[in-house]
JSON list of C-alpha atoms in Angstrom, two decimals:
[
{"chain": "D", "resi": 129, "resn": "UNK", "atom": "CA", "xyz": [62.85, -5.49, -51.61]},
{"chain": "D", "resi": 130, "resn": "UNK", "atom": "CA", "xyz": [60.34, -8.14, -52.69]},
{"chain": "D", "resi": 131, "resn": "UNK", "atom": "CA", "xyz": [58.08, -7.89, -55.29]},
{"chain": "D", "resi": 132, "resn": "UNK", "atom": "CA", "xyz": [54.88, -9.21, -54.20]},
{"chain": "D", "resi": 133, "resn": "UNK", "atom": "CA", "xyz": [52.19, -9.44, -57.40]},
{"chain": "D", "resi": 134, "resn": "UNK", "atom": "CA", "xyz": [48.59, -11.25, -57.49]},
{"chain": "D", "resi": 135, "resn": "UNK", "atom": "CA", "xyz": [46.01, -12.13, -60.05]},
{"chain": "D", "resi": 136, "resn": "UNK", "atom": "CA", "xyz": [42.78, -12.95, -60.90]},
{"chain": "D", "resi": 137, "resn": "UNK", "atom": "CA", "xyz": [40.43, -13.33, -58.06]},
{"chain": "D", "resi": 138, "resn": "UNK", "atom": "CA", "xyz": [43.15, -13.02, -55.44]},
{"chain": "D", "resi": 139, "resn": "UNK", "atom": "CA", "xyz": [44.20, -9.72, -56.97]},
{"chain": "D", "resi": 140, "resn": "UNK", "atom": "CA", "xyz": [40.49, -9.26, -56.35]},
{"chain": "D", "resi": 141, "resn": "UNK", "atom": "CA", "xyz": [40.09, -9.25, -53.30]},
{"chain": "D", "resi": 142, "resn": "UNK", "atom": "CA", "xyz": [43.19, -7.92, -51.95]},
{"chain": "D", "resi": 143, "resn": "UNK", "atom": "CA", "xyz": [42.20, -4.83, -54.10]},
{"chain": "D", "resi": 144, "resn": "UNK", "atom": "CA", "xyz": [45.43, -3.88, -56.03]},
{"chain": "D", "resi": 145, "resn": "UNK", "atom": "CA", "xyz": [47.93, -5.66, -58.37]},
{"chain": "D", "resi": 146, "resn": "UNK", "atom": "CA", "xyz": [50.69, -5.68, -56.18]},
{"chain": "D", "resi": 147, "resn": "UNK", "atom": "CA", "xyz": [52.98, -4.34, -53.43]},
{"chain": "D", "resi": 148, "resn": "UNK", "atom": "CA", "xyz": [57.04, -4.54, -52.18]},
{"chain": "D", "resi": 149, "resn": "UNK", "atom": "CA", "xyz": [57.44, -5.54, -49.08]},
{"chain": "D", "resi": 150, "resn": "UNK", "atom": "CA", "xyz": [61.42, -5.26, -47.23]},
{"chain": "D", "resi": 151, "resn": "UNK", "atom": "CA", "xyz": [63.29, -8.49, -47.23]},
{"chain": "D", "resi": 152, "resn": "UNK", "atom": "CA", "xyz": [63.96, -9.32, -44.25]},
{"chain": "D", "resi": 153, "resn": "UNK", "atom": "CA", "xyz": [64.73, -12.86, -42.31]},
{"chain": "D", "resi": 154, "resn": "UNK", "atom": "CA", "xyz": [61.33, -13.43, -41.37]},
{"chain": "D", "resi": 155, "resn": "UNK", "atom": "CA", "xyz": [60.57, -13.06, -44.91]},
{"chain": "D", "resi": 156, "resn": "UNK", "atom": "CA", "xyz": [62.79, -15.97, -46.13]},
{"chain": "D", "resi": 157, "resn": "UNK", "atom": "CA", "xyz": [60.53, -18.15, -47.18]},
{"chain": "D", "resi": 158, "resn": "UNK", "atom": "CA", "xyz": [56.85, -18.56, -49.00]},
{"chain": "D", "resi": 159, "resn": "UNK", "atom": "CA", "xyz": [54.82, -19.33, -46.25]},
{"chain": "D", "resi": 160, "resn": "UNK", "atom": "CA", "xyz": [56.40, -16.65, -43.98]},
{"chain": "D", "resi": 161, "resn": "UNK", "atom": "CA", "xyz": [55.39, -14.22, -46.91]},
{"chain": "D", "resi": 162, "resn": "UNK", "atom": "CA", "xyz": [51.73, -15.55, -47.02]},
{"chain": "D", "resi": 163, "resn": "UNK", "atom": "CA", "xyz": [50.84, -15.28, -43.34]},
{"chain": "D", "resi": 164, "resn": "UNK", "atom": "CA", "xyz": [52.59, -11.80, -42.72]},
{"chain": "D", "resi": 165, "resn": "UNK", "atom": "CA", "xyz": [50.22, -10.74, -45.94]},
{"chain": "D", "resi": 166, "resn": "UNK", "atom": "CA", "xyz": [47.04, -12.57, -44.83]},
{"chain": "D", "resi": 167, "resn": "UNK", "atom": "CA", "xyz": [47.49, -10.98, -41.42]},
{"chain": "D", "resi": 168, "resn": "UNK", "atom": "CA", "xyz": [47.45, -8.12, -42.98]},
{"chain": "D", "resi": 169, "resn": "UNK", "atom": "CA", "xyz": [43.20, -7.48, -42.84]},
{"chain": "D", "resi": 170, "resn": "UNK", "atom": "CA", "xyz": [40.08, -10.04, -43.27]},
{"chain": "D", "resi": 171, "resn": "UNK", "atom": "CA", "xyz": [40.11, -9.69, -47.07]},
{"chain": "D", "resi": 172, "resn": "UNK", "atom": "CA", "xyz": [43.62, -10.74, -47.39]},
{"chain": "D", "resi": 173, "resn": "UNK", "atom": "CA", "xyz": [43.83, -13.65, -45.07]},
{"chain": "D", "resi": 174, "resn": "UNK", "atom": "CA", "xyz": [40.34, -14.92, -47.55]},
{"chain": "D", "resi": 175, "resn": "UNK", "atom": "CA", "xyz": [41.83, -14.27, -50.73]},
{"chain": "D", "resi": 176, "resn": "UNK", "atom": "CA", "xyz": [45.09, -16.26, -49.37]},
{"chain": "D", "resi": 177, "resn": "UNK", "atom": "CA", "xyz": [44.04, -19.37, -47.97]},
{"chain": "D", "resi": 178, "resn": "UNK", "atom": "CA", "xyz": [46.68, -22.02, -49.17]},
{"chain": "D", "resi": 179, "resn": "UNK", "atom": "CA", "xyz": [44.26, -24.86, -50.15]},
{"chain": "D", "resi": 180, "resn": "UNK", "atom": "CA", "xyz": [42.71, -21.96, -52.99]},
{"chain": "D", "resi": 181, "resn": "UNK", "atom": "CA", "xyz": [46.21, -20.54, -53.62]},
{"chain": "D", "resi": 182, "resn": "UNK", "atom": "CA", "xyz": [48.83, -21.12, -56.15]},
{"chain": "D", "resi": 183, "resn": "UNK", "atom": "CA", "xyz": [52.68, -19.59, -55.95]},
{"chain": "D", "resi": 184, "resn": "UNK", "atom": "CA", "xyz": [54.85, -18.83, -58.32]},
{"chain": "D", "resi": 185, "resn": "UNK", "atom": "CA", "xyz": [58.15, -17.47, -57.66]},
{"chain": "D", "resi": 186, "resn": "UNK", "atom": "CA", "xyz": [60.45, -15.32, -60.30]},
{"chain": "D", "resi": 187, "resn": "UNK", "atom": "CA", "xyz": [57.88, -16.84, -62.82]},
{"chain": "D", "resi": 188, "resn": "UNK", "atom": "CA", "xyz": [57.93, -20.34, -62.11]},
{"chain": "D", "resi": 189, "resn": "UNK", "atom": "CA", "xyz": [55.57, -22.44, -60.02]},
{"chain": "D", "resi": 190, "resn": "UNK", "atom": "CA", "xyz": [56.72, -22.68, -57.01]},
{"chain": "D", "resi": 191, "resn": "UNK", "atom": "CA", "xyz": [55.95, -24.37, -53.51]},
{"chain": "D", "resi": 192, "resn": "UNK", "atom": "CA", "xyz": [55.59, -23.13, -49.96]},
{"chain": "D", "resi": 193, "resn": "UNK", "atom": "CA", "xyz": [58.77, -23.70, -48.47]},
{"chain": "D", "resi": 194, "resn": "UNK", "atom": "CA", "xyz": [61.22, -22.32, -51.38]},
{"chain": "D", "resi": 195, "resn": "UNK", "atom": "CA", "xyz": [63.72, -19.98, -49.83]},
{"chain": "D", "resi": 196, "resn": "UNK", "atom": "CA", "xyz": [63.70, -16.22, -51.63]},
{"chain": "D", "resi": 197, "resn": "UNK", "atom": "CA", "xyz": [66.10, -13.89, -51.59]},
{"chain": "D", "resi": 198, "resn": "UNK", "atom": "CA", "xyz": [65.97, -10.00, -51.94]},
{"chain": "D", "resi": 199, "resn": "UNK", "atom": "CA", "xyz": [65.01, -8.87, -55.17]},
{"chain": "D", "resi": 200, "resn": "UNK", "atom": "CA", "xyz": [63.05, -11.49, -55.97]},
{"chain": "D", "resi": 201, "resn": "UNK", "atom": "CA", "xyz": [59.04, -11.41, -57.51]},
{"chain": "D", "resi": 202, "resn": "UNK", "atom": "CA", "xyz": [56.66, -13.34, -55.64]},
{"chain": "D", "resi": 203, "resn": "UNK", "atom": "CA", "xyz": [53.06, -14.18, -57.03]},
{"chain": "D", "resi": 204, "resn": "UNK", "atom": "CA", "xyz": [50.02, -15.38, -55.38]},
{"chain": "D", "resi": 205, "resn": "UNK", "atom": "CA", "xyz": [46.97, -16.63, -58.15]},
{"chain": "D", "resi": 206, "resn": "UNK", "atom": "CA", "xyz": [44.22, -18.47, -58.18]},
{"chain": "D", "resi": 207, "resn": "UNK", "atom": "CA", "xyz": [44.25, -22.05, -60.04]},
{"chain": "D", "resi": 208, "resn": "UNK", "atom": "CA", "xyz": [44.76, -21.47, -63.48]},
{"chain": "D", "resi": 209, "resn": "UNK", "atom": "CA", "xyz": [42.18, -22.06, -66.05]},
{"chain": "D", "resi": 210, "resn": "UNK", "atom": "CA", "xyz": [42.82, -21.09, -69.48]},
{"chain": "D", "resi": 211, "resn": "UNK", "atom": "CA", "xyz": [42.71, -22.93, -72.74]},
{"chain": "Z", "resi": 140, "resn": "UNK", "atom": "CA", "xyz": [56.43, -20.58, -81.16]},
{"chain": "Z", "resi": 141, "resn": "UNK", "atom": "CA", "xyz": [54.16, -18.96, -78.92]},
{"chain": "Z", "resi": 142, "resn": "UNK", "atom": "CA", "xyz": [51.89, -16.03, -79.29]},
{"chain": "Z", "resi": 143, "resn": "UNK", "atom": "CA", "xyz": [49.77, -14.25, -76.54]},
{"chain": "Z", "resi": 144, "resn": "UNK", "atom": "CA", "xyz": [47.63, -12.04, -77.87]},
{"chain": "Z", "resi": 145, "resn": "UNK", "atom": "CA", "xyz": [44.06, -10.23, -78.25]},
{"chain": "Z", "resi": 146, "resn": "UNK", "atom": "CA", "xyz": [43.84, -10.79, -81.60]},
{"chain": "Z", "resi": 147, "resn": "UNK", "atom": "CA", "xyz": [42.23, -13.42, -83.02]},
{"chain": "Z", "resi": 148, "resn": "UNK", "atom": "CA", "xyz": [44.25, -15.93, -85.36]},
{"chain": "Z", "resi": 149, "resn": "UNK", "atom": "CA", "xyz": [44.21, -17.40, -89.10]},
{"chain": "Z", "resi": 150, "resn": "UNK", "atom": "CA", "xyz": [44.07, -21.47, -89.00]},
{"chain": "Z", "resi": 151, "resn": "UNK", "atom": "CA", "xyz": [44.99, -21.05, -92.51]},
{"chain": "Z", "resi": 152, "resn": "UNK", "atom": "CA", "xyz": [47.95, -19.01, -92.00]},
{"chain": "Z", "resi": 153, "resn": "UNK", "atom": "CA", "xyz": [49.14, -21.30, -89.64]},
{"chain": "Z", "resi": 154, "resn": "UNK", "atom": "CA", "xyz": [48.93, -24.18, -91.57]},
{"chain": "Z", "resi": 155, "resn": "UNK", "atom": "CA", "xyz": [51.03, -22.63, -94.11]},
{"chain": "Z", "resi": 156, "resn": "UNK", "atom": "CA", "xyz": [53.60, -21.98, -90.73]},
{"chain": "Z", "resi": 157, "resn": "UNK", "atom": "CA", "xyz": [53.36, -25.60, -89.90]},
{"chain": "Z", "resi": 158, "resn": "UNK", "atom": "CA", "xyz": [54.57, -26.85, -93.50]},
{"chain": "Z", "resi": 159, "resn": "UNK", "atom": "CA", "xyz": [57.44, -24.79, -93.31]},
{"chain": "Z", "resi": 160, "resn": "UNK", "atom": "CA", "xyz": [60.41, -27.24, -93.91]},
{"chain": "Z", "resi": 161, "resn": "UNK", "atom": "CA", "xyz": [62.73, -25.08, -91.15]},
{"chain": "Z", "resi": 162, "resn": "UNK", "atom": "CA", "xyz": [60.36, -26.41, -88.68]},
{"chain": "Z", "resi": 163, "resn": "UNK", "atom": "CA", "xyz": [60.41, -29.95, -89.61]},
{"chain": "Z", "resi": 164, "resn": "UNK", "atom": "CA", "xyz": [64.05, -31.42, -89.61]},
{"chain": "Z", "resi": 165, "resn": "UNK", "atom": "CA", "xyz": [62.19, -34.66, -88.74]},
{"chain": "Z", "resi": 166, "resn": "UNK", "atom": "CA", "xyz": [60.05, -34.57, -91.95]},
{"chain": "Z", "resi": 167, "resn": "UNK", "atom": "CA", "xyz": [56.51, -34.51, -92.48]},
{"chain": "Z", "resi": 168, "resn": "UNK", "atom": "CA", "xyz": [54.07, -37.09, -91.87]},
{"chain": "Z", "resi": 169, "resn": "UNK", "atom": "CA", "xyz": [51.45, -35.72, -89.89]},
{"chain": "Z", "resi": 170, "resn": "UNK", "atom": "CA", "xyz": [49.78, -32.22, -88.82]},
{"chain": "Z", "resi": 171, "resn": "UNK", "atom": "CA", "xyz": [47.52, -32.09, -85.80]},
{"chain": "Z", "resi": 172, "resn": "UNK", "atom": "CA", "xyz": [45.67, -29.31, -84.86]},
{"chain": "Z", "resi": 173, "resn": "UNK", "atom": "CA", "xyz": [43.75, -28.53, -81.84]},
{"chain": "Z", "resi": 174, "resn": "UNK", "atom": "CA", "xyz": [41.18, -25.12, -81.85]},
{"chain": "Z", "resi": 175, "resn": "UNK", "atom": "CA", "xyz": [39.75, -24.26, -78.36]},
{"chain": "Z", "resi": 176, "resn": "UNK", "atom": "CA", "xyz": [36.48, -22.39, -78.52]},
{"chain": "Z", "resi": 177, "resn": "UNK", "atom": "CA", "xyz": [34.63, -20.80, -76.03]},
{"chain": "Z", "resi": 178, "resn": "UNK", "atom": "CA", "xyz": [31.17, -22.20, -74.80]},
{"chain": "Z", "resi": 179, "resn": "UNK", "atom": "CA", "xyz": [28.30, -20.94, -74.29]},
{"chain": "Z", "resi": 180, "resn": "UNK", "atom": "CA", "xyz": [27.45, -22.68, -71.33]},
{"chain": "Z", "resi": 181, "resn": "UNK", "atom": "CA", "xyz": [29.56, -23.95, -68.41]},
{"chain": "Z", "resi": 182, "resn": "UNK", "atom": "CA", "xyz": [28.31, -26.11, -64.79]},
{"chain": "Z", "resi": 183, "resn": "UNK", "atom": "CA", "xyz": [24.67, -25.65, -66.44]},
{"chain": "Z", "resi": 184, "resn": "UNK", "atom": "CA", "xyz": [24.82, -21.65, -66.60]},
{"chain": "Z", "resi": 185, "resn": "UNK", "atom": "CA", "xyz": [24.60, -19.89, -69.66]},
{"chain": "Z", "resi": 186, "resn": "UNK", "atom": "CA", "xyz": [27.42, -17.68, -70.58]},
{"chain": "Z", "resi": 187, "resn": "UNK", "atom": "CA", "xyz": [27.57, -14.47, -72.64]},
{"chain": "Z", "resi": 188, "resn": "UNK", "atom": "CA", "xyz": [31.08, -12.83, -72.73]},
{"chain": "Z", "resi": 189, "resn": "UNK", "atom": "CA", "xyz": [34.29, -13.66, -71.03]},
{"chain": "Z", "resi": 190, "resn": "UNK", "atom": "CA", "xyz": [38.01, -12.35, -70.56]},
{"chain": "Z", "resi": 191, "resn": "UNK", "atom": "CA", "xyz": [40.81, -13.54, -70.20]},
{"chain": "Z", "resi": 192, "resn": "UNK", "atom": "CA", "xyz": [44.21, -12.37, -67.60]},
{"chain": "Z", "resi": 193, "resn": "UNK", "atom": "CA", "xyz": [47.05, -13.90, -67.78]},
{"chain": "Z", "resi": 194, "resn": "UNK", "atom": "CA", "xyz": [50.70, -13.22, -66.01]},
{"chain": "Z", "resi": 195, "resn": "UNK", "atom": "CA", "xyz": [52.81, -11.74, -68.62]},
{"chain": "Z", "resi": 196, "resn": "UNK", "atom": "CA", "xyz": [56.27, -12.84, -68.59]},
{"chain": "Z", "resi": 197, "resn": "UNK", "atom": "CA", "xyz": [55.24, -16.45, -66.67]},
{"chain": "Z", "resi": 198, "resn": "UNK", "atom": "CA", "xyz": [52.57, -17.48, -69.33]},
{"chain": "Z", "resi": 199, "resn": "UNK", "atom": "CA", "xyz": [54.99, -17.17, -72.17]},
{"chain": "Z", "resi": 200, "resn": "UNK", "atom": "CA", "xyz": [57.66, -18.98, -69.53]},
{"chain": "Z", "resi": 201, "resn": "UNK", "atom": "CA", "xyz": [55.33, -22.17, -69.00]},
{"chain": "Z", "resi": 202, "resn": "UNK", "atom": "CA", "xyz": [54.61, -22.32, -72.97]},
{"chain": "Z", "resi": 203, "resn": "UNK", "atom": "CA", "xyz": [58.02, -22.40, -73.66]},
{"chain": "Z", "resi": 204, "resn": "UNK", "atom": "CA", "xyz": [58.80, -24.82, -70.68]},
{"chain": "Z", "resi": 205, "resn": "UNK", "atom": "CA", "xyz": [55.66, -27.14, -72.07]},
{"chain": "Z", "resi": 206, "resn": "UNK", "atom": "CA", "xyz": [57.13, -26.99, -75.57]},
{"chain": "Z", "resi": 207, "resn": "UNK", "atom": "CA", "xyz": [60.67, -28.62, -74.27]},
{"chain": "Z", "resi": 208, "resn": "UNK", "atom": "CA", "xyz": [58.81, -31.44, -72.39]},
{"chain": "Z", "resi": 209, "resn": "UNK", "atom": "CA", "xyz": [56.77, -32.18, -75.69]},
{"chain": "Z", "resi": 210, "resn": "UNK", "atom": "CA", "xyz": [59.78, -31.67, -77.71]},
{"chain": "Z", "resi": 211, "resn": "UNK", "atom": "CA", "xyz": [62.06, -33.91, -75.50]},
{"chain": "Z", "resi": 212, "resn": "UNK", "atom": "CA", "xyz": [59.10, -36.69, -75.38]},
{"chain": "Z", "resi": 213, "resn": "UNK", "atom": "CA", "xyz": [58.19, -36.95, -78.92]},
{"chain": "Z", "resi": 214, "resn": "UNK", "atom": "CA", "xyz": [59.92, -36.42, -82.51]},
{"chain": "Z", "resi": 215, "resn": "UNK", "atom": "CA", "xyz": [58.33, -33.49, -83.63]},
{"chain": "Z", "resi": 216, "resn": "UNK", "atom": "CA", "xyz": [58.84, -30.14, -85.10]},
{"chain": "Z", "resi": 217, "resn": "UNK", "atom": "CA", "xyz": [58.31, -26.94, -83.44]},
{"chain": "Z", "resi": 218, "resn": "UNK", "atom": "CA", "xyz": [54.66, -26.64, -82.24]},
{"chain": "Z", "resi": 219, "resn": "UNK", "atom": "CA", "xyz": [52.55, -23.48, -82.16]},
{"chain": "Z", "resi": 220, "resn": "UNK", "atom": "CA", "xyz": [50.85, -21.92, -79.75]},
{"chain": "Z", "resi": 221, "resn": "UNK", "atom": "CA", "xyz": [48.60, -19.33, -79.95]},
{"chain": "Z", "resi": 222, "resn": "UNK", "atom": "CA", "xyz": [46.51, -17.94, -76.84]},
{"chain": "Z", "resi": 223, "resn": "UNK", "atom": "CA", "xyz": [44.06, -15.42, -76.67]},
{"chain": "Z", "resi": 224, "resn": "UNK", "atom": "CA", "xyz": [43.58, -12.76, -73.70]},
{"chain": "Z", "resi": 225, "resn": "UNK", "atom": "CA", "xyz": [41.19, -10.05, -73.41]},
{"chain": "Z", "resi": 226, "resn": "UNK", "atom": "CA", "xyz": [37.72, -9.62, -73.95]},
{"chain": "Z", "resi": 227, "resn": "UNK", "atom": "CA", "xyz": [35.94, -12.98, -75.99]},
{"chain": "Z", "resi": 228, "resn": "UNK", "atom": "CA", "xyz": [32.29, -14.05, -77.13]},
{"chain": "Z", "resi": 229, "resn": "UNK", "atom": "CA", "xyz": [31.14, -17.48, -77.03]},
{"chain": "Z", "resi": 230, "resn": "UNK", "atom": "CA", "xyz": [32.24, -18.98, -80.24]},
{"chain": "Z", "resi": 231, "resn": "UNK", "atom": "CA", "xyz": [35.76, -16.92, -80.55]},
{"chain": "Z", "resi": 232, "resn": "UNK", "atom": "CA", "xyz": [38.76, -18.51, -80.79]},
{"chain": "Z", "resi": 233, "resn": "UNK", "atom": "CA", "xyz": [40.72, -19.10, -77.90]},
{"chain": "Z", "resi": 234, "resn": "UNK", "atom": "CA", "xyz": [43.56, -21.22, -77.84]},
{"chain": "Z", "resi": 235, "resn": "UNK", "atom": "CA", "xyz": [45.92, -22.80, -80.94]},
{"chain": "Z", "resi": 236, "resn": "UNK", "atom": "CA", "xyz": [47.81, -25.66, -80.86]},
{"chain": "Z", "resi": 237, "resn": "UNK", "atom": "CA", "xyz": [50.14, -27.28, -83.93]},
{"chain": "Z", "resi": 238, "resn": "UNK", "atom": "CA", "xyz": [52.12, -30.04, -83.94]},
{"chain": "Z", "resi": 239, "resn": "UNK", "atom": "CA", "xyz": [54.20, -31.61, -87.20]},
{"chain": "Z", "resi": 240, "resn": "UNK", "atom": "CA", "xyz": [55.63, -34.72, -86.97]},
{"chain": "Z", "resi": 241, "resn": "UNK", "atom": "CA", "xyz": [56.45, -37.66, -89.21]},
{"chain": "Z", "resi": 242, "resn": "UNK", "atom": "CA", "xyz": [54.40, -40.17, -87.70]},
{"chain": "Z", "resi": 243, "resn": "UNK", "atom": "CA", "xyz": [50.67, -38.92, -86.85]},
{"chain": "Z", "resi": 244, "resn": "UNK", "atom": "CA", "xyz": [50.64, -41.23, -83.21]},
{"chain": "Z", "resi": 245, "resn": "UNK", "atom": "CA", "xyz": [53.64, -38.78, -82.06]},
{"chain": "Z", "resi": 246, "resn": "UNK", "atom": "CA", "xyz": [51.96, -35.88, -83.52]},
{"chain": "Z", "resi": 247, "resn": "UNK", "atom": "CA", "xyz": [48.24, -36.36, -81.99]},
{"chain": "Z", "resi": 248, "resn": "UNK", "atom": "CA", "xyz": [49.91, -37.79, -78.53]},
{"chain": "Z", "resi": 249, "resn": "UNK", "atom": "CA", "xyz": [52.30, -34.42, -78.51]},
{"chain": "Z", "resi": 250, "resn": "UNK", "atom": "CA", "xyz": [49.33, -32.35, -79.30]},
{"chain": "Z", "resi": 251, "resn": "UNK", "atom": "CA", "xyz": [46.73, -33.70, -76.18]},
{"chain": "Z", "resi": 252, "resn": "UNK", "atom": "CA", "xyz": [49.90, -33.45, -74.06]},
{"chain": "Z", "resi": 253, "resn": "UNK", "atom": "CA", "xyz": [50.17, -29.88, -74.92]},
{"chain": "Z", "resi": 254, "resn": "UNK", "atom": "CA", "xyz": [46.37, -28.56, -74.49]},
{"chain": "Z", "resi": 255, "resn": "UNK", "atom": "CA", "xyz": [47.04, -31.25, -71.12]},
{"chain": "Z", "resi": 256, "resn": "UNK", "atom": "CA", "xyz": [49.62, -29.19, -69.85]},
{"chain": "Z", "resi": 257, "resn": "UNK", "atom": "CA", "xyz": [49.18, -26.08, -70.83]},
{"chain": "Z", "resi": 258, "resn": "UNK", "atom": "CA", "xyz": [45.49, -25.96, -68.61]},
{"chain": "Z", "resi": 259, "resn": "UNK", "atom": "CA", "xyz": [47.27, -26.70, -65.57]},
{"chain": "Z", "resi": 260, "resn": "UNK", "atom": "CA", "xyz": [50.36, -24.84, -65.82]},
{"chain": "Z", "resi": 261, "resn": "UNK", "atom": "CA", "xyz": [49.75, -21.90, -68.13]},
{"chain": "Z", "resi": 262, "resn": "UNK", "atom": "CA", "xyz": [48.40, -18.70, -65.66]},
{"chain": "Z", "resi": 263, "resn": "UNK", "atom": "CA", "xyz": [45.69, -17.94, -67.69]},
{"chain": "Z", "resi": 264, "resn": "UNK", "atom": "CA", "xyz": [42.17, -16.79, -65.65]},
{"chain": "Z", "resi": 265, "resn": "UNK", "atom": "CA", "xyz": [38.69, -16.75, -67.40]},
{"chain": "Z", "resi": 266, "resn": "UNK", "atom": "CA", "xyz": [36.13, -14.29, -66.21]},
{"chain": "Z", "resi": 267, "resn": "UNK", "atom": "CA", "xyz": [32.55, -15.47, -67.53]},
{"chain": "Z", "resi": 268, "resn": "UNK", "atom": "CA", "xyz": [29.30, -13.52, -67.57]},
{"chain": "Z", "resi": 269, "resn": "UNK", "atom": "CA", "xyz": [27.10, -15.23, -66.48]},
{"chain": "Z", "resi": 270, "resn": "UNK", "atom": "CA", "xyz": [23.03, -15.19, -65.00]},
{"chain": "Z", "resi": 271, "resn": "UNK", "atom": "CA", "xyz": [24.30, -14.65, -62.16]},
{"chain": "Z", "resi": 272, "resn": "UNK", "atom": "CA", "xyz": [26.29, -11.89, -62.92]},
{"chain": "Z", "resi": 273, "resn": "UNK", "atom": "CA", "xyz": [29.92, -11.78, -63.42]},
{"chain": "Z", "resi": 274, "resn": "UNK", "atom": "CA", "xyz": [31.96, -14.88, -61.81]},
{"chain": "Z", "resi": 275, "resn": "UNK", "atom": "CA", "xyz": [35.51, -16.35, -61.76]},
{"chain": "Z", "resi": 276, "resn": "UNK", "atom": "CA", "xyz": [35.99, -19.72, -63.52]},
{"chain": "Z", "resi": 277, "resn": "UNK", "atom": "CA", "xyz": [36.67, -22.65, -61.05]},
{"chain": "Z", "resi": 278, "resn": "UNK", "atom": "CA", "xyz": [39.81, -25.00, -61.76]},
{"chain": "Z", "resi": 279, "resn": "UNK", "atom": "CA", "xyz": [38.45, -28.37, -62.44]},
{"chain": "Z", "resi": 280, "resn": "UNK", "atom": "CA", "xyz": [39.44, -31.95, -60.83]},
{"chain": "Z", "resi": 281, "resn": "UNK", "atom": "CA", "xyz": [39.11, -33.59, -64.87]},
{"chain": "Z", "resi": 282, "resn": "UNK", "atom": "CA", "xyz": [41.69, -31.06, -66.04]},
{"chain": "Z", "resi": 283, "resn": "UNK", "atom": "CA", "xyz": [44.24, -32.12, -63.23]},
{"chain": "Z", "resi": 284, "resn": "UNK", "atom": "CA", "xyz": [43.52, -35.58, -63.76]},
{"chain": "Z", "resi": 285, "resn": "UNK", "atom": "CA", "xyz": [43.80, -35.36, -67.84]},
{"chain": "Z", "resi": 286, "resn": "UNK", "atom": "CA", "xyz": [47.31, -33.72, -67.43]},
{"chain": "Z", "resi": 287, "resn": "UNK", "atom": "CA", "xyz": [48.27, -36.33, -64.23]},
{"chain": "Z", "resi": 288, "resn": "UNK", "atom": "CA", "xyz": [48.18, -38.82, -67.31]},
{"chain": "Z", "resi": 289, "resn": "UNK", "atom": "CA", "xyz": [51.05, -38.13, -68.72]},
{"chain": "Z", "resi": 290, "resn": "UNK", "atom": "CA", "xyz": [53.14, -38.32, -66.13]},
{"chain": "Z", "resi": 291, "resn": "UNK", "atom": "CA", "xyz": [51.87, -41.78, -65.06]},
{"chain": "Z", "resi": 292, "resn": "UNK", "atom": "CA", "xyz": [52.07, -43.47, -68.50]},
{"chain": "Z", "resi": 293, "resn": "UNK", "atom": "CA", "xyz": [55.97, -42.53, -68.40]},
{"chain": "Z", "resi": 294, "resn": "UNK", "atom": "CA", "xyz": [56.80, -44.29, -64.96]}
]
């Protein structure tokens, strides 16, 4: 399984704070993950539009052609704005 | 050493934290210390309250991570920082940042770099309330560029 988690505004407008999603091959990489999601309905393919969209994968910032494996936790935010 | 949390923290108490000679093996010198407030206005609008999300487990991840980079760059002890989450009114507290060193250029230069990095790389979110109801805080272009910086003074 993947663990798929968003935040913020993108957590928003998907409407919940996460969901797993079967690893598969066609899964293998970020981008694959983002367009199978943002196909999912209207909302989702707003709230994950790359040029708004950061990734991080297992915790760490991440880019859109990083290979995942099963298991792993994939996160779709928002740029960040603290401090 | 790092701190997320909703509570609000003692400048005092960190000070004492700061002078602790564990913390120093370079010696003292110098303290900087950075306190982030939030405003009461942002892009013209007023704002009343705000709140904070962050991505527990990554935000204390990248603090760490930023903490290395400062730590590899410049001789100084080990900085604090403390970062607020939750629900905050203009004029709280937000963010904490304290750096030792014994030379104060190291210590001021480690201290920018940290605030630099840590509002680009830290997933933190702010939520303000504003006239126009409540509204998501856009990333902005002077942030990326004040972190970008650092990276070109090195090369």
């Amino acid at each position: 399984m993947l663990k798929i988690v968003f935040f913020a505004q993108t957590r928003e407008l998907v409407g919940c704070d996460g969901i797993e999603l079967e690893f598969s091959s066609k899964l293998s990489n970020i981008e694959n993950i983002r367009s199978q999601l943002a196909a999912t309905a209207d909302k989702w393919d707003l709230a994950l539009q790359r040029d708004k969209l950061l990734v991080a994968v297992n915790q760490e910032m991440s880019s859109w052609d990083v290979v995942v494996k099963d298991g792993d936790e994939v996160a779709f935010f928002p740029p960040v704005t603290g401090g | 050493m790092i701190s997320v949390q909703t509570q609000d923290f003692d400048i005092a108490a960190l000070y004492r934290q700061l002078n602790d000679d564990q913390l120093n093996p370079n010696g003292y010198g110098a303290i900087v210390t950075f306190v982030g407030k939030v405003r009461d206005f942002n892009q013209q609008q007023h704002v009343g309250a705000m709140s904070l999300e962050h991505y527990p487990g990554m935000t204390e991840k990248s603090l760490l991570a930023i903490i290395e980079q400062a730590k590899s760059r410049w001789p100084i002890g080990e900085p604090i920082i403390i970062h607020r989450v939750g629900d905050l009114l203009p004029g709280d507290q937000i963010v904490y940042i304290g750096v030792t060193s014994a030379h104060r250029k190291a210590a001021f230069e480690a201290c920018e770099f940290l605030i630099d990095y840590l509002k680009i790389k830290a997933p933190f979110w702010k939520k303000e309330q504003t006239d126009q109801g409540l509204v998501w805080v856009d990333a902005r272009e002077t942030d990326q560029n004040a972190a970008t910086r650092w990276t070109q003074e090195v090369d």
